[in-house]
Short mmCIF file of C-alpha atoms in Angstrom, two decimals:
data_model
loop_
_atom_site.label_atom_id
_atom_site.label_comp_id
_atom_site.label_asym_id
_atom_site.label_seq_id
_atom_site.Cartn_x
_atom_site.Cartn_y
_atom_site.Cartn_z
CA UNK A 209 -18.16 7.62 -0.69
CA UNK A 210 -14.50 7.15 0.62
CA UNK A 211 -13.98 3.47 -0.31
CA UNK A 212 -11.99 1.86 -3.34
CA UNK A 213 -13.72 -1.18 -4.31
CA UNK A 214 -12.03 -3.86 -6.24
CA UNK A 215 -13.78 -6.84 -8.22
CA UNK A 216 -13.64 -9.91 -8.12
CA UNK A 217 -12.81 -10.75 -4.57
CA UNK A 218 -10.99 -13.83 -5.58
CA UNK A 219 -10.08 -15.11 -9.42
CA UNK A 220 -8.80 -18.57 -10.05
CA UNK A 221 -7.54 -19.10 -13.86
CA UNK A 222 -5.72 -21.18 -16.30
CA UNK A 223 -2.90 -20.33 -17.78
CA UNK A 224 -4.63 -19.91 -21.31
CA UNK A 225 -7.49 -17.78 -19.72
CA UNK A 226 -8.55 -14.09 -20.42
CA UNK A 227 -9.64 -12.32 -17.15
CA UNK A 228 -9.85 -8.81 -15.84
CA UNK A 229 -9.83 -7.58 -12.84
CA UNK A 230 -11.72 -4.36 -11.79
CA UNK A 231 -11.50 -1.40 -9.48
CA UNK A 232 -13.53 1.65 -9.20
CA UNK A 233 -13.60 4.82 -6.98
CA UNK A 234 -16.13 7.57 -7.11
CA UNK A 235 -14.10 10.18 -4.74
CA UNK A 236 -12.84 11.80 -7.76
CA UNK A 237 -9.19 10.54 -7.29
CA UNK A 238 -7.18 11.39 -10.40
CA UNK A 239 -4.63 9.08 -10.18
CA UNK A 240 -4.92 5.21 -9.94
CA UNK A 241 -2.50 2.50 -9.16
CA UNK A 242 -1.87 -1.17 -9.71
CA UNK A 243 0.41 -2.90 -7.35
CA UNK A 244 1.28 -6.79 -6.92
CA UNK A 245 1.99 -8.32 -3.81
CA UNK A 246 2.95 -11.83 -2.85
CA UNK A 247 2.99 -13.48 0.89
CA UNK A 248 4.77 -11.93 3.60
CA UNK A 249 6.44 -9.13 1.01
CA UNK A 250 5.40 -5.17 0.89
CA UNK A 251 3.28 -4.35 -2.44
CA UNK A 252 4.91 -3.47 -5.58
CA UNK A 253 3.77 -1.29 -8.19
CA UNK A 254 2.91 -2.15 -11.66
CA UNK A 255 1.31 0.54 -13.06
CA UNK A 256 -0.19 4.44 -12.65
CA UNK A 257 -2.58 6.40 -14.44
CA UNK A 258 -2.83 9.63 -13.55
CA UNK A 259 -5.65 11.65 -15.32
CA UNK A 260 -6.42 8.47 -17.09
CA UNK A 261 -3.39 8.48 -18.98
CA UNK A 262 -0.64 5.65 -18.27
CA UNK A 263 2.44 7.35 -16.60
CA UNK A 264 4.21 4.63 -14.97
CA UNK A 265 4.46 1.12 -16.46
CA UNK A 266 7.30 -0.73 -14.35
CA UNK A 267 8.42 -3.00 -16.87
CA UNK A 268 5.83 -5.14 -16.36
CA UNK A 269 5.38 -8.27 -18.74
CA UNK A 270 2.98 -7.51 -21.31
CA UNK A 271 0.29 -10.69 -20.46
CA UNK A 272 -0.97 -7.52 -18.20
CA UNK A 273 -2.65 -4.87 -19.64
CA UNK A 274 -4.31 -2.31 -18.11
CA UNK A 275 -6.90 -0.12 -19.06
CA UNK A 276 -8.43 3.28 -17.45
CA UNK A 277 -11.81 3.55 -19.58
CA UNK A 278 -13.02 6.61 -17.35
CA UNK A 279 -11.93 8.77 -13.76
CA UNK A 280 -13.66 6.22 -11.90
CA UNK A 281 -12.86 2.89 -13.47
CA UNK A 282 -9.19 1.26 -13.74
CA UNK A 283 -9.19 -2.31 -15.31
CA UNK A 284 -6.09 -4.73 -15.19
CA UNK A 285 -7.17 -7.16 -18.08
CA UNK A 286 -4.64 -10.45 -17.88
CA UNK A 287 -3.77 -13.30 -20.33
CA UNK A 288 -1.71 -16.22 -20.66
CA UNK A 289 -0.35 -15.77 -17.19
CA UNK A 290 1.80 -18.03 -15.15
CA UNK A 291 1.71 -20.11 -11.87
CA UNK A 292 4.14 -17.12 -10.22
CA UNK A 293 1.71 -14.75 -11.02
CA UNK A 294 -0.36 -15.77 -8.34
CA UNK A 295 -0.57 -12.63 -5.65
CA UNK A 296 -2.94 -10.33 -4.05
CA UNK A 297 -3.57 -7.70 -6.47
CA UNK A 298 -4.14 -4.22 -5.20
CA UNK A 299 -6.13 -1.06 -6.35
CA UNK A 300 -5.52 2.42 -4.83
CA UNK A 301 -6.21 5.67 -5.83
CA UNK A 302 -4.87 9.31 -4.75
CA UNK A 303 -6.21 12.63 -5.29
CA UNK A 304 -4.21 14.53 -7.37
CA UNK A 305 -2.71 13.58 -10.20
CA UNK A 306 0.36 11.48 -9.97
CA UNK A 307 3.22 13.80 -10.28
CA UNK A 308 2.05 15.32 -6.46
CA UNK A 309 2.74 13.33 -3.62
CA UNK A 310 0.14 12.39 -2.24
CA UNK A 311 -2.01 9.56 0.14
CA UNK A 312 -2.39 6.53 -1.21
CA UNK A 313 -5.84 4.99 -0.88
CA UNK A 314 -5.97 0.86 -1.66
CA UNK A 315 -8.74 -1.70 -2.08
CA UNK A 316 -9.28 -4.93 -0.59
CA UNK A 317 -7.56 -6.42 -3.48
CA UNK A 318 -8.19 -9.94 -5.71
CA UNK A 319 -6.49 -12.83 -4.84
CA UNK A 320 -5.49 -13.81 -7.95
CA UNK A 321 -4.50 -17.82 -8.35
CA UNK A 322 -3.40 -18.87 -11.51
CA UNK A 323 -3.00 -23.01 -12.39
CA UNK B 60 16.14 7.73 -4.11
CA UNK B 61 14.36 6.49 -0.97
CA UNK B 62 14.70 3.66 1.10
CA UNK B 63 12.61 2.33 4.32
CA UNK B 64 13.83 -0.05 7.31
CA UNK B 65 11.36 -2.07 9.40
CA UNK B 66 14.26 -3.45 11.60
CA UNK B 67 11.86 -5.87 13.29
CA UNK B 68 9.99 -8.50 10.93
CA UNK B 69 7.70 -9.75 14.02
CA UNK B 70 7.05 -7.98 17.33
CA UNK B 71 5.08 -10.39 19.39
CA UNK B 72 3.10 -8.56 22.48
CA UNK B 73 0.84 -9.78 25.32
CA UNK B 74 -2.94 -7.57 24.98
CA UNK B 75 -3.28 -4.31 26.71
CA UNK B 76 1.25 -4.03 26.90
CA UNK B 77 2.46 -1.02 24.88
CA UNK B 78 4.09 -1.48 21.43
CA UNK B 79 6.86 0.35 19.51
CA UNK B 80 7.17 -0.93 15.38
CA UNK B 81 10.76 0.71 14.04
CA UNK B 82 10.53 2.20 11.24
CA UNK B 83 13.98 4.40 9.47
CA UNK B 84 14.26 5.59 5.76
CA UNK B 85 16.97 7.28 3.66
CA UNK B 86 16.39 10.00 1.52
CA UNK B 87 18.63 12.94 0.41
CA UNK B 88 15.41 14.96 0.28
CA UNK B 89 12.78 15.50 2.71
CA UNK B 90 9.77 13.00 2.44
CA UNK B 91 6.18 12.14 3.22
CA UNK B 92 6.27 9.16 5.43
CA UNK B 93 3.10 6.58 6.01
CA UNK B 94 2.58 3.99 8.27
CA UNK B 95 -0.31 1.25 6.81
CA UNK B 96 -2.12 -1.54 8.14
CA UNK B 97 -3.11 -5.05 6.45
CA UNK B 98 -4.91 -7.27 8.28
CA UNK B 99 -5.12 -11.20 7.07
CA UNK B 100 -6.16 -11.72 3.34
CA UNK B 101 -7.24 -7.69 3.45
CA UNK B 102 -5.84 -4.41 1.64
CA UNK B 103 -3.70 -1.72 2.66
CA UNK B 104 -5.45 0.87 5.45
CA UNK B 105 -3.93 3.89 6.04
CA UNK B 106 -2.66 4.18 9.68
CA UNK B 107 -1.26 8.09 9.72
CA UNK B 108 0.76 9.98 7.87
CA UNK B 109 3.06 13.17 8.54
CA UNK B 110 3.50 15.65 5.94
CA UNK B 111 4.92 18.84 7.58
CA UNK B 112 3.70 20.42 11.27
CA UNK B 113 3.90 19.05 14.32
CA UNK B 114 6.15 16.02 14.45
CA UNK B 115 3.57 14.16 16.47
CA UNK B 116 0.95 12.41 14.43
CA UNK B 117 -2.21 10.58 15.66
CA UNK B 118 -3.86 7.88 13.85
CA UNK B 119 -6.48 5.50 13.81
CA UNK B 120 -7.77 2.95 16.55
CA UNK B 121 -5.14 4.23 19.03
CA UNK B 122 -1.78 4.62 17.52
CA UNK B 123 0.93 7.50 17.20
CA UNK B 124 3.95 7.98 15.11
CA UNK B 125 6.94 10.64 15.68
CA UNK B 126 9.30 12.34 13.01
CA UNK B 127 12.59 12.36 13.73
CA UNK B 128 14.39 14.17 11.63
CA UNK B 129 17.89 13.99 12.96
CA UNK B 130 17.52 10.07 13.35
CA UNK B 131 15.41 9.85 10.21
CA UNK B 132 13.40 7.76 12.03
CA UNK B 133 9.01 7.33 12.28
CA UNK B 134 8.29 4.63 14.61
CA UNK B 135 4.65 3.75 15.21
CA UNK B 136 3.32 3.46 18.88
CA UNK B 137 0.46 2.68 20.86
CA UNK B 138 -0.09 2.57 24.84
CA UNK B 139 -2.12 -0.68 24.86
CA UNK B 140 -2.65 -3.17 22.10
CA UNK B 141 -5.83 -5.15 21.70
CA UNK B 142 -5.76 -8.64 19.93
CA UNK B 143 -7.47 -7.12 17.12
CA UNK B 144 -4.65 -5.36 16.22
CA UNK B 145 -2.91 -8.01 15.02
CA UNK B 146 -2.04 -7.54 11.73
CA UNK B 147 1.14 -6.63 9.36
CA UNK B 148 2.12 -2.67 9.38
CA UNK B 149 3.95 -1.51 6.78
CA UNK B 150 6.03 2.46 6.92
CA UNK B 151 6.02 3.91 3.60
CA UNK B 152 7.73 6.88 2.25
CA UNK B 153 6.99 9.25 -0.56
CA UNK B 154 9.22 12.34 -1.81
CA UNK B 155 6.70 15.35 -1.25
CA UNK B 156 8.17 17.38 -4.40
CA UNK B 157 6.95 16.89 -7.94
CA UNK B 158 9.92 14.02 -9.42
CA UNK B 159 10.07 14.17 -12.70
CA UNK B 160 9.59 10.60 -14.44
CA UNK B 161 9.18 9.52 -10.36
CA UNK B 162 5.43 10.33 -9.93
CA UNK B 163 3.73 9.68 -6.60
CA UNK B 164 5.99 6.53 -5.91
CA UNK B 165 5.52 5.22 -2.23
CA UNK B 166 8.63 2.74 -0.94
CA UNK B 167 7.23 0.22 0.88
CA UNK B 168 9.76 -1.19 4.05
CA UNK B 169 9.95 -5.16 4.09
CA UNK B 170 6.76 -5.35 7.16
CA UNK B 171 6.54 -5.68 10.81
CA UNK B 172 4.22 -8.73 11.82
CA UNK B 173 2.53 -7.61 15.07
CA UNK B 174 1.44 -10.56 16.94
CA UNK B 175 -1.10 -9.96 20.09
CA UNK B 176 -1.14 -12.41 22.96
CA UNK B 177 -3.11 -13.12 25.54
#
């Protein structure tokens, strides 16, 4: 299994909603990312766990919360988010532990709409 | 720190013509460099990537990069493009040491939009 899957495909919320969005790999990647990209812009990151610990949190506002239950699982649980929030959001995972570079592998990614 | 140039933001290209996407970074240490594909309303694929060897790196569905050190350059090429390989490519660039408080940070460039024509 070589893939990175990422659920839902496509979220639209409220801005008062609770959501989470979910991405799983079962290659035994140790470290796993969450970026945020808009139109027509490269992604950027938000956050990394590497050996399910958080190592990297890019001052990102705190109405995003993520969560790393388990190697396989990564979970980027949102609330009271706003209109500009909107984006694809993107999983990937690499297979060493974030302090080694290393490839990069993403998901499909939700598109994430927020009203 | 890193940095990455795409110089062009769209390369448009009539099928089966060859194609050359720029693609320059900074760095005042040496670096992993990636090139990735997105097509439409679709996730990052990796493309290639050079690490260390042979400065000549073959990809997926056809395409090539080159590391040039001196010009700190990897631009992506293929012979013949096929409408389906329209898509946005993105170069990327890690630093292959262990950076403390950096972790496995990739810098994206801005995005070349390849357009195929027929």
């Amino acid at each position: 299994d070589t893939e990175v899957t990422q659920t839902p495909k496509h979220l639209v919320m409220g801005m008062t909603n609770k959501k989470s969005l979910k991405c799983e790999q079962h290659m035994g990647h140790r470290a796993m990312y969450w970026y945020k990209q808009k139109a027509k812009k490269p992604p950027e990151l938000m956050f990394v766990y590497s050996y399910e610990k958080l190592s990297i949190n890019e001052s990102v506002p705190s109405r995003f919360s993520p969560e790393c239950p388990n190697s396989s699982l990564l979970n980027l649980h949102l609330h009271a988010l706003q209109p500009e929030d909107s984006a694809l959001y993107l999983c990937a995972t690499s297979p060493r532990g974030a302090k080694l570079a290393d490839t990069q592998y993403f998901g499909p990614g939700t598109r994430l709409t927020v009203l | 720190a890193q940095s990455v140039t795409q110089l062009d933001s769209q390369v448009p290209v009539f099928e089966e013509a060859p194609v050359e996407l720029r693609c320059n970074y900074s760095s005042s240490v040496s670096v992993y460099l990636f090139w990735y594909v997105q097509y439409p309303n679709q996730g990052l694929q990796l493309l290639l990537k050079y690490l260390s060897g042979s400065t000549l790196v073959k990809g997926i569905n056809g395409f090539e990069a080159e590391f040039n050190k001196s010009q700190t350059s990897f631009h992506l090429r293929k012979p013949s493009v096929h409408i389906s390989d329209t898509a946005e490519y993105f170069c990327a660039v890690s630093p292959p040491s262990i950076v403390t408080g950096g972790g496995n940070k990739l810098t994206f460039g801005t995005g070349t939009q390849l357009k195929v024509e027929l």
